[in-house]
mmCIF file of C-alpha atoms in Angstrom:
data_model
loop_
_atom_site.group_PDB
_atom_site.id
_atom_site.type_symbol
_atom_site.label_atom_id
_atom_site.label_comp_id
_atom_site.label_asym_id
_atom_site.label_seq_id
_atom_site.Cartn_x
_atom_site.Cartn_y
_atom_site.Cartn_z
ATOM 1 C CA UNK A 531 -47.559 -14.673 -135.786
ATOM 2 C CA UNK A 532 -49.584 -11.988 -134.109
ATOM 3 C CA UNK A 533 -51.730 -8.963 -134.656
ATOM 4 C CA UNK A 534 -54.539 -6.712 -133.521
ATOM 5 C CA UNK A 535 -57.484 -5.150 -135.366
ATOM 6 C CA UNK A 536 -55.182 -3.056 -137.542
ATOM 7 C CA UNK A 537 -51.957 -5.027 -138.174
ATOM 8 C CA UNK A 538 -50.652 -8.556 -138.567
ATOM 9 C CA UNK A 539 -47.048 -9.539 -137.784
ATOM 10 C CA UNK A 540 -44.926 -12.557 -138.712
ATOM 11 C CA UNK A 541 -41.241 -13.399 -138.351
ATOM 12 C CA UNK A 542 -38.604 -16.023 -138.899
ATOM 13 C CA UNK A 543 -34.871 -16.640 -138.945
ATOM 14 C CA UNK A 544 -32.430 -19.105 -140.524
ATOM 15 C CA UNK A 545 -28.728 -19.810 -140.034
ATOM 16 C CA UNK A 546 -26.491 -18.709 -142.898
ATOM 17 C CA UNK A 547 -24.512 -21.252 -144.898
ATOM 18 C CA UNK A 548 -21.205 -19.687 -143.828
ATOM 19 C CA UNK A 549 -22.164 -20.106 -140.183
ATOM 20 C CA UNK A 550 -23.278 -23.689 -140.760
ATOM 21 C CA UNK A 551 -20.003 -24.537 -142.495
ATOM 22 C CA UNK A 552 -18.022 -23.058 -139.602
ATOM 23 C CA UNK A 553 -20.147 -24.783 -136.950
ATOM 24 C CA UNK A 554 -21.373 -21.458 -135.596
ATOM 25 C CA UNK A 555 -24.875 -20.755 -134.270
ATOM 26 C CA UNK A 556 -27.415 -18.350 -135.677
ATOM 27 C CA UNK A 557 -26.485 -14.964 -134.167
ATOM 28 C CA UNK A 558 -29.697 -13.201 -135.231
ATOM 29 C CA UNK A 559 -32.885 -12.674 -133.229
ATOM 30 C CA UNK A 560 -36.216 -10.916 -133.514
ATOM 31 C CA UNK A 561 -39.114 -9.800 -131.353
ATOM 32 C CA UNK A 562 -42.412 -8.011 -131.770
ATOM 33 C CA UNK A 563 -45.350 -7.043 -129.580
ATOM 34 C CA UNK A 564 -48.529 -4.998 -129.750
ATOM 35 C CA UNK A 565 -49.904 -3.333 -126.630
ATOM 36 C CA UNK A 566 -52.131 -0.392 -125.840
ATOM 37 C CA UNK A 567 -52.405 0.874 -129.406
ATOM 38 C CA UNK A 568 -48.628 0.684 -129.906
ATOM 39 C CA UNK A 569 -46.613 -1.788 -131.963
ATOM 40 C CA UNK A 570 -42.879 -2.466 -131.794
ATOM 41 C CA UNK A 571 -40.962 -4.923 -133.965
ATOM 42 C CA UNK A 572 -37.204 -5.461 -134.008
ATOM 43 C CA UNK A 573 -34.590 -7.644 -135.708
ATOM 44 C CA UNK A 574 -31.072 -7.893 -134.261
ATOM 45 C CA UNK A 575 -27.827 -9.251 -135.707
ATOM 46 C CA UNK A 576 -25.019 -10.247 -133.360
ATOM 47 C CA UNK A 577 -21.500 -9.161 -134.250
ATOM 48 C CA UNK A 578 -19.841 -11.926 -136.283
ATOM 49 C CA UNK A 579 -16.573 -11.685 -134.361
ATOM 50 C CA UNK A 580 -18.311 -11.954 -130.985
ATOM 51 C CA UNK A 581 -18.032 -15.556 -129.837
ATOM 52 C CA UNK A 582 -21.469 -15.488 -128.162
ATOM 53 C CA UNK A 583 -23.130 -12.425 -129.628
ATOM 54 C CA UNK A 584 -26.319 -14.416 -130.200
ATOM 55 C CA UNK A 585 -26.864 -13.891 -126.447
ATOM 56 C CA UNK A 586 -26.902 -10.116 -126.805
ATOM 57 C CA UNK A 587 -29.021 -10.247 -129.956
ATOM 58 C CA UNK A 588 -31.679 -12.389 -128.267
ATOM 59 C CA UNK A 589 -31.761 -10.224 -125.148
ATOM 60 C CA UNK A 590 -31.523 -7.022 -127.154
ATOM 61 C CA UNK A 591 -34.459 -7.834 -129.428
ATOM 62 C CA UNK A 592 -36.754 -8.363 -126.455
ATOM 63 C CA UNK A 593 -35.381 -5.475 -124.411
ATOM 64 C CA UNK A 594 -35.474 -2.888 -127.219
ATOM 65 C CA UNK A 595 -39.018 -3.940 -128.128
ATOM 66 C CA UNK A 596 -40.154 -3.434 -124.540
ATOM 67 C CA UNK A 597 -38.348 -0.107 -124.222
ATOM 68 C CA UNK A 598 -39.995 1.195 -127.393
ATOM 69 C CA UNK A 599 -43.423 0.133 -126.152
ATOM 70 C CA UNK A 600 -42.719 1.683 -122.766
ATOM 71 C CA UNK A 601 -41.542 5.023 -124.141
ATOM 72 C CA UNK A 602 -44.470 5.285 -126.547
ATOM 73 C CA UNK A 603 -46.946 4.130 -123.900
ATOM 74 C CA UNK A 604 -45.784 6.989 -121.667
ATOM 75 C CA UNK A 605 -46.662 9.430 -124.436
ATOM 76 C CA UNK A 606 -43.265 9.780 -126.123
ATOM 77 C CA UNK A 607 -43.226 11.493 -129.502
ATOM 78 C CA UNK A 608 -42.299 8.853 -132.077
ATOM 79 C CA UNK A 609 -40.225 11.388 -134.030
ATOM 80 C CA UNK A 610 -38.473 13.026 -131.082
ATOM 81 C CA UNK A 611 -34.746 12.407 -130.500
ATOM 82 C CA UNK A 612 -35.543 12.515 -126.779
ATOM 83 C CA UNK A 613 -37.840 9.503 -127.138
ATOM 84 C CA UNK A 614 -35.151 7.469 -128.854
ATOM 85 C CA UNK A 615 -32.539 8.509 -126.330
ATOM 86 C CA UNK A 616 -34.932 7.277 -123.639
ATOM 87 C CA UNK A 617 -35.193 3.963 -125.509
ATOM 88 C CA UNK A 618 -31.420 3.719 -125.844
ATOM 89 C CA UNK A 619 -30.727 4.427 -122.181
ATOM 90 C CA UNK A 620 -33.560 2.174 -121.080
ATOM 91 C CA UNK A 621 -32.202 -0.725 -123.154
ATOM 92 C CA UNK A 622 -28.648 -0.247 -121.911
ATOM 93 C CA UNK A 623 -29.642 -0.396 -118.228
ATOM 94 C CA UNK A 624 -30.517 -4.142 -118.083
ATOM 95 C CA UNK A 625 -27.658 -4.999 -120.462
ATOM 96 C CA UNK A 626 -25.256 -3.138 -118.166
ATOM 97 C CA UNK A 627 -26.595 -5.028 -115.157
ATOM 98 C CA UNK A 628 -26.192 -8.374 -116.937
ATOM 99 C CA UNK A 629 -22.678 -7.554 -118.141
ATOM 100 C CA UNK A 630 -21.625 -6.414 -114.680
ATOM 101 C CA UNK A 631 -22.968 -9.586 -113.092
ATOM 102 C CA UNK A 632 -20.932 -11.796 -115.435
ATOM 103 C CA UNK A 633 -17.554 -10.823 -114.000
ATOM 104 C CA UNK A 634 -14.302 -10.253 -115.841
ATOM 105 C CA UNK A 635 -13.268 -7.186 -117.805
ATOM 106 C CA UNK A 636 -16.279 -5.233 -119.027
ATOM 107 C CA UNK A 637 -14.811 -4.619 -122.484
ATOM 108 C CA UNK A 638 -14.244 -8.342 -122.976
ATOM 109 C CA UNK A 639 -17.746 -9.255 -121.805
ATOM 110 C CA UNK A 640 -19.308 -6.664 -124.099
ATOM 111 C CA UNK A 641 -17.292 -7.728 -127.152
ATOM 112 C CA UNK A 642 -18.086 -11.396 -126.530
ATOM 113 C CA UNK A 643 -21.792 -11.164 -125.689
ATOM 114 C CA UNK A 644 -23.383 -7.755 -126.218
ATOM 115 C CA UNK A 645 -22.591 -6.339 -129.657
ATOM 116 C CA UNK A 646 -25.602 -6.443 -131.994
ATOM 117 C CA UNK A 647 -27.365 -4.269 -134.540
ATOM 118 C CA UNK A 648 -31.005 -3.175 -134.335
ATOM 119 C CA UNK A 649 -33.525 -2.547 -137.130
ATOM 120 C CA UNK A 650 -37.090 -1.760 -136.118
ATOM 121 C CA UNK A 651 -40.582 -0.469 -136.748
ATOM 122 C CA UNK A 652 -42.684 1.457 -134.237
ATOM 123 C CA UNK A 653 -46.336 2.477 -134.426
ATOM 124 C CA UNK A 654 -48.044 4.702 -131.875
ATOM 125 C CA UNK A 655 -51.572 5.901 -132.506
ATOM 126 C CA UNK A 656 -51.653 7.672 -135.832
ATOM 127 C CA UNK A 657 -47.851 7.845 -136.359
ATOM 128 C CA UNK A 658 -45.271 5.264 -137.402
ATOM 129 C CA UNK A 659 -41.542 5.159 -138.069
ATOM 130 C CA UNK A 660 -38.707 2.824 -138.992
ATOM 131 C CA UNK A 661 -35.430 3.094 -137.102
ATOM 132 C CA UNK A 662 -32.064 1.424 -136.737
ATOM 133 C CA UNK A 663 -28.758 1.310 -134.973
ATOM 134 C CA UNK A 664 -26.490 -0.558 -137.391
ATOM 135 C CA UNK A 665 -26.933 -2.264 -140.743
ATOM 136 C CA UNK A 666 -29.790 -4.224 -142.256
ATOM 137 C CA UNK A 667 -32.698 -3.866 -144.650
ATOM 138 C CA UNK A 668 -36.080 -2.128 -144.490
ATOM 139 C CA UNK A 669 -38.826 -2.362 -147.092
ATOM 140 C CA UNK A 670 -41.882 -0.123 -146.859
ATOM 141 C CA UNK A 671 -43.767 -1.579 -149.759
ATOM 142 C CA UNK A 672 -41.677 -0.639 -152.791
ATOM 143 C CA UNK A 673 -39.566 1.849 -150.794
ATOM 144 C CA UNK A 674 -36.359 -0.063 -150.041
ATOM 145 C CA UNK A 675 -33.738 1.119 -147.541
ATOM 146 C CA UNK A 676 -30.408 -0.703 -147.474
ATOM 147 C CA UNK A 677 -28.601 0.259 -144.268
ATOM 148 C CA UNK A 678 -24.844 -0.105 -144.635
ATOM 149 C CA UNK A 679 -22.401 -1.522 -145.277
ATOM 150 C CA UNK A 680 -20.254 0.570 -142.966
ATOM 151 C CA UNK A 681 -16.519 1.247 -143.395
ATOM 152 C CA UNK A 682 -14.484 -1.818 -142.567
ATOM 153 C CA UNK A 683 -17.743 -3.762 -142.280
ATOM 154 C CA UNK A 684 -17.975 -2.428 -138.717
ATOM 155 C CA UNK A 685 -21.479 -1.126 -138.017
ATOM 156 C CA UNK A 686 -22.280 0.791 -134.848
ATOM 157 C CA UNK A 687 -23.621 -1.303 -131.990
ATOM 158 C CA UNK A 688 -25.971 -0.390 -129.167
ATOM 159 C CA UNK A 689 -23.622 -2.234 -126.782
ATOM 160 C CA UNK A 690 -20.862 0.322 -127.349
ATOM 161 C CA UNK A 691 -22.863 2.508 -124.967
ATOM 162 C CA UNK A 692 -21.828 0.137 -122.160
ATOM 163 C CA UNK A 693 -18.172 1.107 -122.538
ATOM 164 C CA UNK A 694 -16.426 4.060 -120.914
ATOM 165 C CA UNK A 695 -14.519 4.602 -124.160
ATOM 166 C CA UNK A 696 -16.671 3.494 -127.091
ATOM 167 C CA UNK A 697 -15.061 3.291 -130.562
ATOM 168 C CA UNK A 698 -15.152 6.728 -132.161
ATOM 169 C CA UNK A 699 -15.359 8.368 -128.759
ATOM 170 C CA UNK A 700 -19.157 8.587 -128.569
ATOM 171 C CA UNK A 701 -21.866 5.978 -128.040
ATOM 172 C CA UNK A 702 -23.967 5.532 -131.197
ATOM 173 C CA UNK A 703 -27.596 6.657 -131.232
ATOM 174 C CA UNK A 704 -30.719 5.390 -132.950
ATOM 175 C CA UNK A 705 -31.557 6.838 -136.355
ATOM 176 C CA UNK A 706 -35.165 7.351 -137.479
ATOM 177 C CA UNK A 707 -35.144 6.827 -141.253
ATOM 178 C CA UNK A 708 -38.790 7.445 -142.095
ATOM 179 C CA UNK A 709 -41.686 8.830 -140.076
ATOM 180 C CA UNK A 710 -45.162 8.793 -141.587
ATOM 181 C CA UNK A 711 -48.882 8.485 -140.804
ATOM 182 C CA UNK A 712 -49.741 5.001 -139.571
ATOM 183 C CA UNK A 713 -52.666 5.039 -141.993
ATOM 184 C CA UNK A 714 -50.133 5.106 -144.865
ATOM 185 C CA UNK A 715 -48.538 1.820 -143.796
ATOM 186 C CA UNK A 716 -49.679 -1.113 -145.904
ATOM 187 C CA UNK A 717 -46.676 -3.396 -145.409
ATOM 188 C CA UNK A 718 -43.204 -3.277 -143.894
ATOM 189 C CA UNK A 719 -40.371 -5.787 -143.849
ATOM 190 C CA UNK A 720 -37.437 -5.596 -141.442
ATOM 191 C CA UNK A 721 -34.343 -7.653 -142.186
ATOM 192 C CA UNK A 722 -30.888 -8.218 -140.777
ATOM 193 C CA UNK A 723 -28.053 -7.684 -143.260
ATOM 194 C CA UNK A 724 -28.408 -11.302 -144.400
ATOM 195 C CA UNK A 725 -31.684 -10.266 -146.019
ATOM 196 C CA UNK A 726 -29.618 -8.514 -148.697
ATOM 197 C CA UNK A 727 -28.696 -11.999 -150.005
ATOM 198 C CA UNK A 728 -32.408 -12.804 -150.091
ATOM 199 C CA UNK A 729 -33.135 -9.615 -152.020
ATOM 200 C CA UNK A 730 -30.355 -10.267 -154.524
ATOM 201 C CA UNK A 731 -31.449 -13.895 -155.015
ATOM 202 C CA UNK A 732 -35.006 -13.011 -156.051
ATOM 203 C CA UNK A 733 -34.543 -14.259 -159.633
ATOM 204 C CA UNK A 734 -32.675 -17.450 -158.659
ATOM 205 C CA UNK A 735 -34.146 -20.926 -158.336
ATOM 206 C CA UNK A 736 -34.637 -22.543 -154.930
ATOM 207 C CA UNK A 737 -32.144 -25.400 -154.465
ATOM 208 C CA UNK A 738 -33.641 -28.763 -155.339
ATOM 209 C CA UNK A 739 -36.689 -27.279 -157.048
ATOM 210 C CA UNK A 740 -39.586 -25.286 -155.694
ATOM 211 C CA UNK A 741 -39.525 -22.450 -158.171
ATOM 212 C CA UNK A 742 -38.073 -18.985 -158.059
ATOM 213 C CA UNK A 743 -37.122 -17.290 -154.792
ATOM 214 C CA UNK A 744 -39.264 -14.328 -155.776
ATOM 215 C CA UNK A 745 -39.511 -10.750 -154.513
ATOM 216 C CA UNK A 746 -39.647 -9.642 -150.892
ATOM 217 C CA UNK A 747 -43.288 -8.677 -151.427
ATOM 218 C CA UNK A 748 -44.115 -12.395 -151.344
ATOM 219 C CA UNK A 749 -43.746 -12.254 -147.560
ATOM 220 C CA UNK A 750 -46.476 -9.685 -147.040
ATOM 221 C CA UNK A 751 -48.772 -10.600 -149.920
ATOM 222 C CA UNK A 752 -49.155 -14.304 -149.093
ATOM 223 C CA UNK A 753 -51.578 -15.000 -146.240
ATOM 224 C CA UNK A 754 -49.795 -18.214 -145.238
ATOM 225 C CA UNK A 755 -47.020 -16.280 -143.501
ATOM 226 C CA UNK A 756 -49.528 -14.775 -141.093
ATOM 227 C CA UNK A 757 -51.576 -17.921 -140.544
ATOM 228 C CA UNK A 758 -48.675 -20.204 -139.621
ATOM 229 C CA UNK A 759 -46.158 -18.902 -137.051
ATOM 230 C CA UNK A 760 -43.397 -21.068 -138.582
ATOM 231 C CA UNK A 761 -44.055 -20.210 -142.232
ATOM 232 C CA UNK A 762 -41.442 -17.455 -142.608
ATOM 233 C CA UNK A 763 -38.711 -19.646 -141.122
ATOM 234 C CA UNK A 764 -39.746 -22.578 -143.301
ATOM 235 C CA UNK A 765 -39.545 -20.473 -146.452
ATOM 236 C CA UNK A 766 -36.103 -19.165 -145.519
ATOM 237 C CA UNK A 767 -34.941 -22.705 -144.709
ATOM 238 C CA UNK A 768 -36.172 -23.917 -148.100
ATOM 239 C CA UNK A 769 -34.206 -21.182 -149.857
ATOM 240 C CA UNK A 770 -31.141 -22.044 -147.794
ATOM 241 C CA UNK A 771 -31.151 -25.827 -147.966
ATOM 242 C CA UNK A 772 -28.271 -27.863 -149.338
ATOM 243 C CA UNK A 773 -29.366 -30.468 -151.878
ATOM 244 C CA UNK A 774 -27.391 -33.452 -153.217
ATOM 245 C CA UNK A 775 -28.771 -35.584 -156.048
ATOM 246 C CA UNK A 776 -27.078 -38.495 -157.823
ATOM 247 C CA UNK A 777 -26.241 -38.252 -161.525
ATOM 248 C CA UNK A 778 -26.155 -41.979 -162.211
ATOM 249 C CA UNK A 779 -24.788 -41.907 -165.739
ATOM 250 C CA UNK A 780 -21.793 -39.822 -164.647
ATOM 251 C CA UNK A 781 -21.364 -41.566 -161.297
ATOM 252 C CA UNK A 782 -21.282 -38.350 -159.360
ATOM 253 C CA UNK A 783 -23.381 -36.234 -157.011
ATOM 254 C CA UNK A 784 -24.892 -32.956 -158.180
ATOM 255 C CA UNK A 785 -24.847 -30.538 -155.251
ATOM 256 C CA UNK A 786 -26.699 -27.254 -154.790
ATOM 257 C CA UNK A 787 -25.927 -24.974 -151.867
ATOM 258 C CA UNK A 788 -28.223 -22.642 -149.973
ATOM 259 C CA UNK A 789 -28.498 -19.077 -151.212
ATOM 260 C CA UNK A 790 -28.195 -17.204 -147.894
ATOM 261 C CA UNK A 791 -24.587 -17.052 -146.732
ATOM 262 C CA UNK A 792 -25.262 -14.947 -143.648
ATOM 263 C CA UNK A 793 -27.858 -15.512 -140.939
ATOM 264 C CA UNK A 794 -31.112 -14.083 -142.295
ATOM 265 C CA UNK A 795 -33.971 -12.799 -140.161
ATOM 266 C CA UNK A 796 -37.234 -11.137 -141.185
ATOM 267 C CA UNK A 797 -40.139 -9.516 -139.431
ATOM 268 C CA UNK A 798 -43.070 -8.641 -141.680
ATOM 269 C CA UNK A 799 -45.888 -6.283 -140.712
ATOM 270 C CA UNK A 800 -48.937 -5.668 -142.846
ATOM 271 C CA UNK A 801 -52.272 -3.987 -142.457
ATOM 272 C CA UNK A 802 -54.956 -6.511 -141.614
ATOM 273 C CA UNK A 803 -57.113 -7.433 -144.619
ATOM 274 C CA UNK A 804 -60.123 -6.312 -142.571
ATOM 275 C CA UNK A 805 -58.628 -2.807 -142.352
ATOM 276 C CA UNK A 806 -57.670 -2.327 -145.992
ATOM 277 C CA UNK A 807 -59.531 0.108 -148.189
#
């Protein structure tokens, strides 16, 4: 949970049921920060085939957030390709140093630790934008952007820029999907690709009771998610819990599984109630 006079931010993440069944960790991460009139928020999803890609996702979320704040704080134009190239190169520098310090073949280190997608929101003064490098979900109020899926379920990764020969021959760049006046932003939700399961489960019942999952707008309309720093995670965990209840007359167990197969991570940004018209 966090915020300044203009915006409030909340986030949370939960491990997908497929990952739990396979004994794999949550490979998602998120970060957000507000400084000097600028806001940056990012969700990252580690490559599923990378044995330890949660490492890159966790580092990447923090590093990309700081690079966005740094570029904007130095006066970078939020809509300029040069600004986002500065962010990309700035984020790759510490990742390259970490990968080089780990020893072994660079390509192997990158594929194991440093492949992750990025979905983000940036605000600088009177301008704002949403951006990505890879797949995921963005909601700007009722304006919904589903990013991906990509051919072969292989999204571009920031970490490909660490390789001398990235797939496709060229390192992928950030894409700015929407740029708009900051005053027009009422609410934004950033999600990893697991959030698509959340979106598509809106009319389903939460396992074990608790009512309907409900629309994404619940996360920015309900004040509890901004008062309690664990509230987003708790809601996602409730939606994704496995429930077993005995059916005594039939001498069996009735089992309900969680609704989110993939790791699911959200960051929600909304205009502070004090700043609304």
